[in-house]
Coordinates of N, CA and C in Angstrom, one line a residue:
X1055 N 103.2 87.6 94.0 CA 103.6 86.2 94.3 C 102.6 85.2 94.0
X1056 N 101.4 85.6 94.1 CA 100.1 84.3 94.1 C 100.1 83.9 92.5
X1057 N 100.7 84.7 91.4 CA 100.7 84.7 90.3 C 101.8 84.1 90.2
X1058 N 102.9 84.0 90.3 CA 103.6 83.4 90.3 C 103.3 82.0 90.8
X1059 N 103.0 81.5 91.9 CA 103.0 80.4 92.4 C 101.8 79.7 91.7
X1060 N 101.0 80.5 91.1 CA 99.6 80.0 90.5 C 100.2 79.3 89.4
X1061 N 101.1 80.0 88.8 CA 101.9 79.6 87.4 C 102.6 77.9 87.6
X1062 N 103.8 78.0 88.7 CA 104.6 77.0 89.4 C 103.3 76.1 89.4
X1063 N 102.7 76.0 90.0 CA 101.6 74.8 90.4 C 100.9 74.1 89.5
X1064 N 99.9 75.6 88.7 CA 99.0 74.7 87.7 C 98.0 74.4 88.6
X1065 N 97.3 73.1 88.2 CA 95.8 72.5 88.4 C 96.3 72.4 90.1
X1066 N 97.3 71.9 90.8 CA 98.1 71.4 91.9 C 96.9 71.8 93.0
X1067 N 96.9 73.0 93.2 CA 96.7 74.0 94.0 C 96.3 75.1 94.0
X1068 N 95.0 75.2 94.4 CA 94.3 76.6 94.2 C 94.9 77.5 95.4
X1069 N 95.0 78.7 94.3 CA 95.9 79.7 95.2 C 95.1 80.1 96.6
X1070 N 93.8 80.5 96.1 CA 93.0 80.7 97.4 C 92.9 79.5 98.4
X1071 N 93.7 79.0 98.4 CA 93.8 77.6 99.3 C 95.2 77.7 99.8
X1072 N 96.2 78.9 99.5 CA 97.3 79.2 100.9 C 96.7 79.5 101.5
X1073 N 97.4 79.5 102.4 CA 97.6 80.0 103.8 C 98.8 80.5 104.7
X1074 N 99.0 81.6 105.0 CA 100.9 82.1 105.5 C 100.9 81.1 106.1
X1075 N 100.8 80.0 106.2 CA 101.7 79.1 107.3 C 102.4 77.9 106.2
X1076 N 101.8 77.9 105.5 CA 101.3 76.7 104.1 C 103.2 76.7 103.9
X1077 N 104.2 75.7 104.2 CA 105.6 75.9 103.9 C 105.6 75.4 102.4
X1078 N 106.8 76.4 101.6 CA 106.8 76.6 100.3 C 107.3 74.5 100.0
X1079 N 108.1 74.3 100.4 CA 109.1 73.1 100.1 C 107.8 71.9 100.0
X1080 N 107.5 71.7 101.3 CA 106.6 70.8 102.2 C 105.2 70.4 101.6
X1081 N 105.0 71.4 101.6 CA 103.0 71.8 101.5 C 102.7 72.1 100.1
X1082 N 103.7 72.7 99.9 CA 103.4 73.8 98.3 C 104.0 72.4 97.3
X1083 N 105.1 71.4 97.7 CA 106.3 71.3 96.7 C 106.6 72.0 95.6
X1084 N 107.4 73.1 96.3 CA 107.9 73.5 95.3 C 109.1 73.2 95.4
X1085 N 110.0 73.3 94.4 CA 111.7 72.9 94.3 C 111.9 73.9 93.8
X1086 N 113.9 73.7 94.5 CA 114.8 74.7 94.0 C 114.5 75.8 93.2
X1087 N 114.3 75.2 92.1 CA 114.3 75.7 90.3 C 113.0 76.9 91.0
X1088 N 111.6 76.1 91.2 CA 110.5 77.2 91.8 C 110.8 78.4 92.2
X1089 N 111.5 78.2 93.5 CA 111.7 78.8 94.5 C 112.4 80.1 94.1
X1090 N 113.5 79.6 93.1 CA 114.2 80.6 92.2 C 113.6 81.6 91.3
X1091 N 112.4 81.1 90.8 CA 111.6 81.7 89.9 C 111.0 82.8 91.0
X1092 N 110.1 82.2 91.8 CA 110.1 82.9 92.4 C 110.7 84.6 93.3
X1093 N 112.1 84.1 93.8 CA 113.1 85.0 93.8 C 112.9 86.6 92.7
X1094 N 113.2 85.6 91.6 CA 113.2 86.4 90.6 C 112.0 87.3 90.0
X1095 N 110.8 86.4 90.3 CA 109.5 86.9 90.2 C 109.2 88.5 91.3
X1096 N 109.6 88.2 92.4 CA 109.7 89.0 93.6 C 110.3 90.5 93.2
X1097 N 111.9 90.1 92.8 CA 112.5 90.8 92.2 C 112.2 92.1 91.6
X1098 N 111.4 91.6 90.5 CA 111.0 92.1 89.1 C 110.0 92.6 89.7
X1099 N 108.7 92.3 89.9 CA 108.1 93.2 90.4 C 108.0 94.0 90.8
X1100 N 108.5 93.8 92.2 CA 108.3 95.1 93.9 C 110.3 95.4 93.5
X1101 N 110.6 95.6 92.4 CA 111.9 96.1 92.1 C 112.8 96.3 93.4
X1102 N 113.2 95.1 93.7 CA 113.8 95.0 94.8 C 115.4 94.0 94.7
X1103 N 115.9 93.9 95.1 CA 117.0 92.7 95.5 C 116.9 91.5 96.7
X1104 N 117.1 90.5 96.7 CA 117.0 90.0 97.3 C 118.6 89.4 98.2
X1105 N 119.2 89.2 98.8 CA 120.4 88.5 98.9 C 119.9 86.7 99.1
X1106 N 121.2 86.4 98.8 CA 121.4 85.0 98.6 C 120.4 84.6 99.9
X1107 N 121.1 84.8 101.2 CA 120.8 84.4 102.9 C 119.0 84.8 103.1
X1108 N 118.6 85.8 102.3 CA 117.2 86.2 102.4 C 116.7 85.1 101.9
X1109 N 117.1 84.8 100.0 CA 116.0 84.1 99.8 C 115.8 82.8 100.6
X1110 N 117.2 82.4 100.7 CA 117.6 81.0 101.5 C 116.3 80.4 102.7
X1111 N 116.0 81.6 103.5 CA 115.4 81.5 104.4 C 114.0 81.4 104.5
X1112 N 113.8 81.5 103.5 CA 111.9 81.7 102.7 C 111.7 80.0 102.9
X1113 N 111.0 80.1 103.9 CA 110.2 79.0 104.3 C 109.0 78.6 104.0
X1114 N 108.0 79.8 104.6 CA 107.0 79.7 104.2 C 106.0 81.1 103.7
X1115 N 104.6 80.8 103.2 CA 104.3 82.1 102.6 C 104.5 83.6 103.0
X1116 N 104.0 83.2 104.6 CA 104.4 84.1 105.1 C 105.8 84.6 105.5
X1117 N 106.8 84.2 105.0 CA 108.2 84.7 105.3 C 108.4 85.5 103.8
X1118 N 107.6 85.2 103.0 CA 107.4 85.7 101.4 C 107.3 86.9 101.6
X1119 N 105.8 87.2 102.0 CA 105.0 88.2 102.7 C 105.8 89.5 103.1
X1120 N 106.4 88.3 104.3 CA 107.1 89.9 105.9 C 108.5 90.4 104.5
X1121 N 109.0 89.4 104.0 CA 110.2 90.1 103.6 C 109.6 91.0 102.3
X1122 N 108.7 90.9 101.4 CA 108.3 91.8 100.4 C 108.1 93.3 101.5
X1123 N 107.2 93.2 102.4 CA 107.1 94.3 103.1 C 107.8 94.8 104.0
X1124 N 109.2 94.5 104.3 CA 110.3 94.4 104.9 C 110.9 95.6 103.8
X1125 N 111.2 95.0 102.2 CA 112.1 95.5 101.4 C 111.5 96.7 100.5
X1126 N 109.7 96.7 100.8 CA 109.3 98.3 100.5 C 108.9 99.0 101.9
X1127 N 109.5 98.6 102.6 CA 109.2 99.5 103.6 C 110.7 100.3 103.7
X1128 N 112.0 99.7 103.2 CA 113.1 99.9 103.5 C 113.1 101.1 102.0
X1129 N 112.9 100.6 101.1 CA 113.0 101.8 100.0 C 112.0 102.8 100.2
X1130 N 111.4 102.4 101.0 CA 110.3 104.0 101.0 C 111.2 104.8 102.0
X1131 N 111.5 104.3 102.6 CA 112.9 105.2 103.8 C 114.2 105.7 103.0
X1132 N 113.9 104.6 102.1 CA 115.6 105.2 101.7 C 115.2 106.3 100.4
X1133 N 114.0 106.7 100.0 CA 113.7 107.5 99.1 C 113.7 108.8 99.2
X1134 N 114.0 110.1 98.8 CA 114.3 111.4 99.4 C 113.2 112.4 99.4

């Protein structure tokens, strides 16, 4: 994700300058379109799905965070 958002930003904001509280909209400005990329960036990597209502809720980094380790904690259970 820090790659990602490193990308979204540019000069804006050094990544080692989040913080899990740092909200994506607010603090980060990121928009829609971002946010999306994001989604998708998430996605693609940690090979996961997201639903609509999940990403919806991604506030701040840390909601990024719990839900990436939320959704490999759930495929490591569902693996045989």
């Amino acid at each position: 994700m820090h790659q990602s958002l490193q990308r979204l930003r540019g000069r804006r904001v050094a990544v080692d300058q989040f913080t899990e509280e740092a909200r994506l909209s607010e603090e980060l400005s990121l928009d829609s379109l971002d946010l999306l990329e994001i989604r998708f960036d998430i996605e693609e990597k940690w090979k996961v799905e997201l639903e609509d209502k999940e990403a919806a809720a991604l506030v701040t980094v840390k909601d990024v965070i719990d839900l990436i380790q939320s959704k490999m904690s759930t495929n490591l259970d569902e693996k045989p």
